[in-house]
Short mmCIF file of C-alpha atoms and ligand atoms in Angstrom, two decimals:
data_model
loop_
_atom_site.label_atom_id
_atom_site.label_comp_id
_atom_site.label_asym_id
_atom_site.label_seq_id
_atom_site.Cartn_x
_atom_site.Cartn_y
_atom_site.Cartn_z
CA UNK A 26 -79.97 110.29 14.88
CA UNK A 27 -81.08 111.65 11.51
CA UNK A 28 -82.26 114.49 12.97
CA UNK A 29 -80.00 115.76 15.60
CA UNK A 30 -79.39 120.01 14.94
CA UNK A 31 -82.82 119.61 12.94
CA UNK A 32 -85.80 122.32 14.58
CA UNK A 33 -89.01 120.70 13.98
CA UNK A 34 -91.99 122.19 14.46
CA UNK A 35 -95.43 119.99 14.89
CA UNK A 36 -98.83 120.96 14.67
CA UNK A 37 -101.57 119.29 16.33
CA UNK A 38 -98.96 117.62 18.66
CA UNK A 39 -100.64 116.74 21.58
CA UNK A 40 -102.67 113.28 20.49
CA UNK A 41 -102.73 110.93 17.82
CA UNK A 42 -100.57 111.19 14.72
CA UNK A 43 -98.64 114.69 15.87
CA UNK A 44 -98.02 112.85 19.30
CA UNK A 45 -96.38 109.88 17.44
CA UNK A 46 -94.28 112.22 15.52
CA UNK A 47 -93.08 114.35 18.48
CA UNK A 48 -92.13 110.83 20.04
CA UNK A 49 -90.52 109.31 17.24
CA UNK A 50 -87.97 112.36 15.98
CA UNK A 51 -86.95 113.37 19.28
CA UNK A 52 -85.77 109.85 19.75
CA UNK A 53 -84.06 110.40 16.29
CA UNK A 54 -82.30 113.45 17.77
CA UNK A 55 -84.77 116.06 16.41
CA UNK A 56 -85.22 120.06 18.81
CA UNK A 57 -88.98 120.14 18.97
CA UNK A 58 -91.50 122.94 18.88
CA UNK A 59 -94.52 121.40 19.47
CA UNK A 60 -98.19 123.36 19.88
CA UNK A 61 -101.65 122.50 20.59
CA UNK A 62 -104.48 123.67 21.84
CA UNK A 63 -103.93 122.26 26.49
CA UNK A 64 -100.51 122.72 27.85
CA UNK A 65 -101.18 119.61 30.35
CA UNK A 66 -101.69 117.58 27.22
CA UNK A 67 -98.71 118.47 25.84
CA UNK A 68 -96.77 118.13 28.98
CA UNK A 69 -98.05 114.64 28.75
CA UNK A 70 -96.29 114.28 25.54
CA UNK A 71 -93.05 115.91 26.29
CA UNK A 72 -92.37 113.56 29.22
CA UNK A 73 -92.32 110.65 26.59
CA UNK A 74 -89.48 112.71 24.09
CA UNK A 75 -86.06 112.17 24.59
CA UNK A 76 -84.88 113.51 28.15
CA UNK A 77 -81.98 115.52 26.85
CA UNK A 78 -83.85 117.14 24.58
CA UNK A 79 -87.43 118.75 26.40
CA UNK A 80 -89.02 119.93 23.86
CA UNK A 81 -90.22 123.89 23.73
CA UNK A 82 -94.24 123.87 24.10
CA UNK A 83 -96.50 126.52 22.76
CA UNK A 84 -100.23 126.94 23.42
CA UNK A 85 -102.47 128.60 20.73
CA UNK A 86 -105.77 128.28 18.78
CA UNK A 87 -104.43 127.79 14.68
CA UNK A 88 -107.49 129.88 13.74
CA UNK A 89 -106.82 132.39 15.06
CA UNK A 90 -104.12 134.69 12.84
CA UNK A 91 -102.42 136.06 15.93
CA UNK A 92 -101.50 133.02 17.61
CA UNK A 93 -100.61 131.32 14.68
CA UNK A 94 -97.95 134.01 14.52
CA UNK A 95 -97.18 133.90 17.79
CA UNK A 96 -95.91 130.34 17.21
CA UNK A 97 -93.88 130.75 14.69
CA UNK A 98 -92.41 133.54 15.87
CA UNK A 99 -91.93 131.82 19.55
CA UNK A 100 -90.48 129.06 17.78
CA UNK A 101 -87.53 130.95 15.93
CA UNK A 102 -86.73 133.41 18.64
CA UNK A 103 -86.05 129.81 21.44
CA UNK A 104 -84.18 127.90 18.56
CA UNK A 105 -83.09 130.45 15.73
CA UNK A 106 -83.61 128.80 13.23
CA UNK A 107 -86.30 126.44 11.45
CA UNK A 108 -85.56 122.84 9.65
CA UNK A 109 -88.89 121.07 8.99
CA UNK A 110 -92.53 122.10 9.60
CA UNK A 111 -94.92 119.90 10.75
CA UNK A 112 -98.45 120.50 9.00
CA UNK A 113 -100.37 117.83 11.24
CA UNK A 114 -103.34 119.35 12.99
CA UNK A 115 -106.76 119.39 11.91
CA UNK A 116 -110.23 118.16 12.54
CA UNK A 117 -113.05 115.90 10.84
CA UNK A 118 -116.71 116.59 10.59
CA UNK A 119 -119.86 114.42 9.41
CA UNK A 120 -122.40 116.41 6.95
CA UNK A 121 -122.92 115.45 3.41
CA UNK A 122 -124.60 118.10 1.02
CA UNK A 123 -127.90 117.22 2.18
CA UNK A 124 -127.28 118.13 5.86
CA UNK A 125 -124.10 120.62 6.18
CA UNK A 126 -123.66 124.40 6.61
CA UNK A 127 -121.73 127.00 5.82
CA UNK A 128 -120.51 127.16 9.49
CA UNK A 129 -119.26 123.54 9.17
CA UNK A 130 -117.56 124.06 5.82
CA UNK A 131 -115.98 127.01 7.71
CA UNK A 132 -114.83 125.61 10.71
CA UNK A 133 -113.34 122.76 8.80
CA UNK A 134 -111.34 124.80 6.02
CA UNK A 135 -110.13 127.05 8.82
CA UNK A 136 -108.20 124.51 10.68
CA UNK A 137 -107.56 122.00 8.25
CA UNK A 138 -106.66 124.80 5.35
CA UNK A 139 -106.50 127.95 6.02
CA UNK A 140 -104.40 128.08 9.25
CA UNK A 141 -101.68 125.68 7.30
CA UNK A 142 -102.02 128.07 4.22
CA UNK A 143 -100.71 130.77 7.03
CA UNK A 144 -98.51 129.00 8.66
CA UNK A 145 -96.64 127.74 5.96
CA UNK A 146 -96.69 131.22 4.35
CA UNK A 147 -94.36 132.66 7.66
CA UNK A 148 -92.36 129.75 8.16
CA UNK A 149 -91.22 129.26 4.28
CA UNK A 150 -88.56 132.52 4.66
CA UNK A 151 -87.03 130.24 7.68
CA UNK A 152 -87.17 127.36 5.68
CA UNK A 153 -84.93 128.46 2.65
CA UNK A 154 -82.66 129.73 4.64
CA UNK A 155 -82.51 126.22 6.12
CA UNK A 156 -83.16 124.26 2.54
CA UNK A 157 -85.70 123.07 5.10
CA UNK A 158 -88.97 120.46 4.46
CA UNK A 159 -92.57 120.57 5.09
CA UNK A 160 -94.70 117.71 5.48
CA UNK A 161 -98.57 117.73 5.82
CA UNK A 162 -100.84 115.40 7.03
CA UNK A 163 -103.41 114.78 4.50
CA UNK A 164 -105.60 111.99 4.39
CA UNK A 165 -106.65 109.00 1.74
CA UNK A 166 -109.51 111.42 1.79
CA UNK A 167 -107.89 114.03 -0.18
CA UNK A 168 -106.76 111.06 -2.45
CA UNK A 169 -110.22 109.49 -2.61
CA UNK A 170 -114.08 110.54 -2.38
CA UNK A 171 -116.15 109.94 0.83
CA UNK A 172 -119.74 110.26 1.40
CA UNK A 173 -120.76 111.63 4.36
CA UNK A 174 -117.36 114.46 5.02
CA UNK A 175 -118.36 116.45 2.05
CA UNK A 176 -116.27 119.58 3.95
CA UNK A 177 -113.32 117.11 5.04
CA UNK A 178 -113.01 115.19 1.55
CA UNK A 179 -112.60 118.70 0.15
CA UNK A 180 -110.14 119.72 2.42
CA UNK A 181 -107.82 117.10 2.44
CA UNK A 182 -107.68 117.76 -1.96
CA UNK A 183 -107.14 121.23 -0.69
CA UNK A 184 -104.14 120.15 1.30
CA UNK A 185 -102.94 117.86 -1.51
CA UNK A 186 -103.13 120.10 -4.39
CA UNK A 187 -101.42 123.25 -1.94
CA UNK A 188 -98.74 120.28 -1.00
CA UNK A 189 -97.84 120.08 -5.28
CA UNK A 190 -98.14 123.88 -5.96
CA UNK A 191 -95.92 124.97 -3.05
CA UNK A 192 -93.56 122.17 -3.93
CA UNK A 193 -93.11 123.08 -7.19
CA UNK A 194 -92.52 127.28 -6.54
CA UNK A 195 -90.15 125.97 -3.43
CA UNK A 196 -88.15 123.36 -5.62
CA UNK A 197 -85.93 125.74 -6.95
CA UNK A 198 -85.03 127.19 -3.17
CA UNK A 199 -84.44 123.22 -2.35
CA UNK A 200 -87.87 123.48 -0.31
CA UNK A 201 -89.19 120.02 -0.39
CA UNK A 202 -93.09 119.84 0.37
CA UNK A 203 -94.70 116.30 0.90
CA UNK A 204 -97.90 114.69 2.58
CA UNK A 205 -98.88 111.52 3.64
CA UNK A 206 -102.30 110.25 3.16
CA UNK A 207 -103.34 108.23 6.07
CA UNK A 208 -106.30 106.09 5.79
CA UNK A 209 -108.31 104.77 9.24
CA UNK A 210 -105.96 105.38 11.78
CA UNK A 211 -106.82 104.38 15.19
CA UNK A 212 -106.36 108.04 17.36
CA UNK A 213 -109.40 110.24 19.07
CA UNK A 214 -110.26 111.89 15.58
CA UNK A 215 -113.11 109.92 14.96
CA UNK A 216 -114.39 110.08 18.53
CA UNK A 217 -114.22 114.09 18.34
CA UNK A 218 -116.23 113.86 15.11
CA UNK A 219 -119.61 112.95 17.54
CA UNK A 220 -119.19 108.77 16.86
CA UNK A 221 -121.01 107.35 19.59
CA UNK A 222 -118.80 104.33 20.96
CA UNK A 223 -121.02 101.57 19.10
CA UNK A 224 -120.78 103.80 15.73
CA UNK A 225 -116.88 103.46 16.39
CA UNK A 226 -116.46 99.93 16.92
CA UNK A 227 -118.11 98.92 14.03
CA UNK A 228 -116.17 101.51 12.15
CA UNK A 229 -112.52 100.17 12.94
CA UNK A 230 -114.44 97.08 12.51
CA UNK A 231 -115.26 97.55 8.94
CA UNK A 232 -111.59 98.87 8.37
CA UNK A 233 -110.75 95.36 7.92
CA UNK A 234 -113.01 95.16 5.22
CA UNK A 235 -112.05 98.65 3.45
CA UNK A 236 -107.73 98.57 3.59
CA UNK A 237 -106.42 95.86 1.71
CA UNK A 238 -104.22 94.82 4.77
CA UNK A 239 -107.11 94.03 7.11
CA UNK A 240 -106.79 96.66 9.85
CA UNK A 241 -106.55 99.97 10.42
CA UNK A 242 -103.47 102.22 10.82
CA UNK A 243 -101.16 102.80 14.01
CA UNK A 244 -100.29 106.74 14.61
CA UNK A 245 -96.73 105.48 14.47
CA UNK A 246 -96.77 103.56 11.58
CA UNK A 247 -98.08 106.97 10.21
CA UNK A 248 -95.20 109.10 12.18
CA UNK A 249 -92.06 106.30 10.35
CA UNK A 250 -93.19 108.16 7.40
CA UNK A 251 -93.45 111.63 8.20
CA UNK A 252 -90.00 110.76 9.42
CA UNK A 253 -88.53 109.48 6.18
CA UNK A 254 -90.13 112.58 3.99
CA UNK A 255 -88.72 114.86 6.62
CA UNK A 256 -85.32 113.04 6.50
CA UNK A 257 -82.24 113.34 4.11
CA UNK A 258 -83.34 109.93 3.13
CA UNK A 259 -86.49 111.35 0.71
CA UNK A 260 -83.85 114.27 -0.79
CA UNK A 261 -85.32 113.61 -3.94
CA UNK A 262 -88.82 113.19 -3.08
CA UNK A 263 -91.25 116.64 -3.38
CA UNK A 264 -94.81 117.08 -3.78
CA UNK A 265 -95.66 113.62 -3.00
CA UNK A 266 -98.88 112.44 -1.43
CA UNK A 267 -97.93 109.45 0.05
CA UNK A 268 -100.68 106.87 1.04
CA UNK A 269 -100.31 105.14 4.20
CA UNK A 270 -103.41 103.60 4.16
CA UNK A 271 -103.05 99.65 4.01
CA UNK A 272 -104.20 100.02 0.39
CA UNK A 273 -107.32 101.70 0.87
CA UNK A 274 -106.35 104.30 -1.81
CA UNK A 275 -106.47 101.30 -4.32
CA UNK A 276 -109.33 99.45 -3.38
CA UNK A 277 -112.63 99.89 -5.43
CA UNK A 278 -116.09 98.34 -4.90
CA UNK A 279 -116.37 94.86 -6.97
C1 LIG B 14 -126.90 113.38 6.24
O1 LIG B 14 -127.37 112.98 4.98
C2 LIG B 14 -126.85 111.74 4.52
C3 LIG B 14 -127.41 111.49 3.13
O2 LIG B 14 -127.06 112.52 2.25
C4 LIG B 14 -127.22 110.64 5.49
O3 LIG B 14 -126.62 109.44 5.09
C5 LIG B 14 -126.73 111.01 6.89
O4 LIG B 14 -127.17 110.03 7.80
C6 LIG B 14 -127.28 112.36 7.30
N1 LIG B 14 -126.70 112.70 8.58
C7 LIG B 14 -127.39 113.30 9.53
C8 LIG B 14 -126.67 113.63 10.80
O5 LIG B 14 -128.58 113.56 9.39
C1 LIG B 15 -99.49 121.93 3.28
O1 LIG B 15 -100.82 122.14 3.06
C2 LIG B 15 -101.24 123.37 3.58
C3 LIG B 15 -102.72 123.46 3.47
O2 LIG B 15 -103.23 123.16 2.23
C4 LIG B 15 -100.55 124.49 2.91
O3 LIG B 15 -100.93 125.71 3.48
C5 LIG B 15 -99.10 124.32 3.10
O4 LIG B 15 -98.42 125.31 2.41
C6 LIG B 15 -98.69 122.98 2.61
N1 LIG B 15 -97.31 122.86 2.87
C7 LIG B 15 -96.54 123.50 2.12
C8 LIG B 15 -95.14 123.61 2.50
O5 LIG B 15 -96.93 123.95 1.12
C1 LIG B 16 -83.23 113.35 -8.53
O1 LIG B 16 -83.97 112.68 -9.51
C2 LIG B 16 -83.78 113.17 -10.82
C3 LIG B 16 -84.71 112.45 -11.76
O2 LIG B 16 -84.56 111.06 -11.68
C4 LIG B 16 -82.34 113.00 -11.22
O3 LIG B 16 -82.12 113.57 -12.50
C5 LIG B 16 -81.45 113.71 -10.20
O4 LIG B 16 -80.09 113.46 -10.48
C6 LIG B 16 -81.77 113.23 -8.79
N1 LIG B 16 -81.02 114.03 -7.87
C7 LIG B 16 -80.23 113.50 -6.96
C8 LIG B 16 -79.55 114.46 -6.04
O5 LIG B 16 -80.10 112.31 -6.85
#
């Protein structure tokens, strides 16, 4: 129960990663605010938390600036208070510089940058008055380079170097700021990005090839660690980028 009392709010929360983080802390005791884009999917998720606990759902589109407020702001005035943010949503997109646009490059660094950059920005105030934590969901991506996601590869370094900066003007405020760095995880993100199934199953295929372990990742094995940086357990642990990636980050081409 490390995180009974503890307001956390996730991004992103209604599939894969932010799903198996919702999950896991309310079953460690955690008050969730949880947002994505379809209430029903959401719904779906709450009725897998912890029964005592519901947790408080909130609709919006992260690009847009006025719902982004809107769930911050929803999320203080039902709980009061703020303990750990969530940075989890975002989206993946194939172009390399040969065949992308400025429309991808936008669409990608809005979600996956900019809306973070903005909620983080009105939820930090909250979050020093709690001593509070964020943790964002980067990916070996932001780690490593990638053909092929030129806009994604650059926004997952975006996320990583925003992750060290904010961590070290919060460290004074006892503000602890973190990511994890998941490498192929099995959740619909690739299937959104316009795989066709047969592209897919040869991907996770060839994950057993690319992560030193042999397989790709499980959304929970990815939400045990969000869990730990959020928890009183990582107290000394800020602006860390924290692979969990099966070794992927280490492995080069021989
Ligand atoms: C984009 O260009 C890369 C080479 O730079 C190529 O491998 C990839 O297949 C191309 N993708 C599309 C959708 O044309
Ligand atoms: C996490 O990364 C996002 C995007 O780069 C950034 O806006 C946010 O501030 C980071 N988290 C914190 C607490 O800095
Ligand atoms: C955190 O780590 C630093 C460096 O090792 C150490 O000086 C400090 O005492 C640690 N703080 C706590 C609370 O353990």
């Amino acid at each position: 129960m490390a995180f009974l009392g503890k307001v956390v709010l996730i991004t992103g929360a209604s599939s894969g990663i932010g799903a198996a983080t919702a999950i896991h802390l309310s079953h460690l005791g955690a008050s969730l605010s949880l947002t994505g884009r379809n209430l029903k999917n959401l719904e779906k998720i709450a009725d897998q938390c912890h029964k005592e606990r519901k947790p408080f759902l909130i609709t919006g589109e992260l690009t847009n600036e006025d719902d982004t407020k809107n769930i911050l702001e929803s999320t203080i005035k039902h709980f009061g208070k703020l303990d750990i943010l969530i940075n989890n949503a975002g989206t993946i997109e194939r172009g390399s510089i040969e065949n992308t646009s400025l429309d991808q490059y936008d669409r990608v660094f809005n979600l996956n940058v900019r809306s973070m950059y903005q909620l983080t920005m009105l939820a930090v105030p909250h979050l020093i008055k709690t001593k509070g934590n964020v943790v964002n969901v980067s990916s070996v991506n932001g780690l490593r380079s990638f053909p092929g996601v030129l806009a994604y590869c650059m926004s997952k370094s975006a996320v990583d170097q925003f992750t060290r900066c904010t961590a070290i003007e919060l460290g004074s405020k006892q503000v602890r700021v973190n990511a994890v760095n998941p490498g192929v995880v099995i959740t619909n993100l690739h299937e959104r990005s316009g795989m066709s199934p047969e592209e897919l199953s040869a991907f996770f295929e060839r994950s057993k090839t690319t992560h030193a372990l042999g397989r790709p990742g499980q959304a929970d094995e990815v939400a045990k660690t969000i869990a730990f940086l959020a928890s009183d357990d990582a107290s000394n642990i800020t602006g860390a980028t924290l692979p969990v990636d099966g070794g992927r980050h280490a492995l080069c081409p021989r």
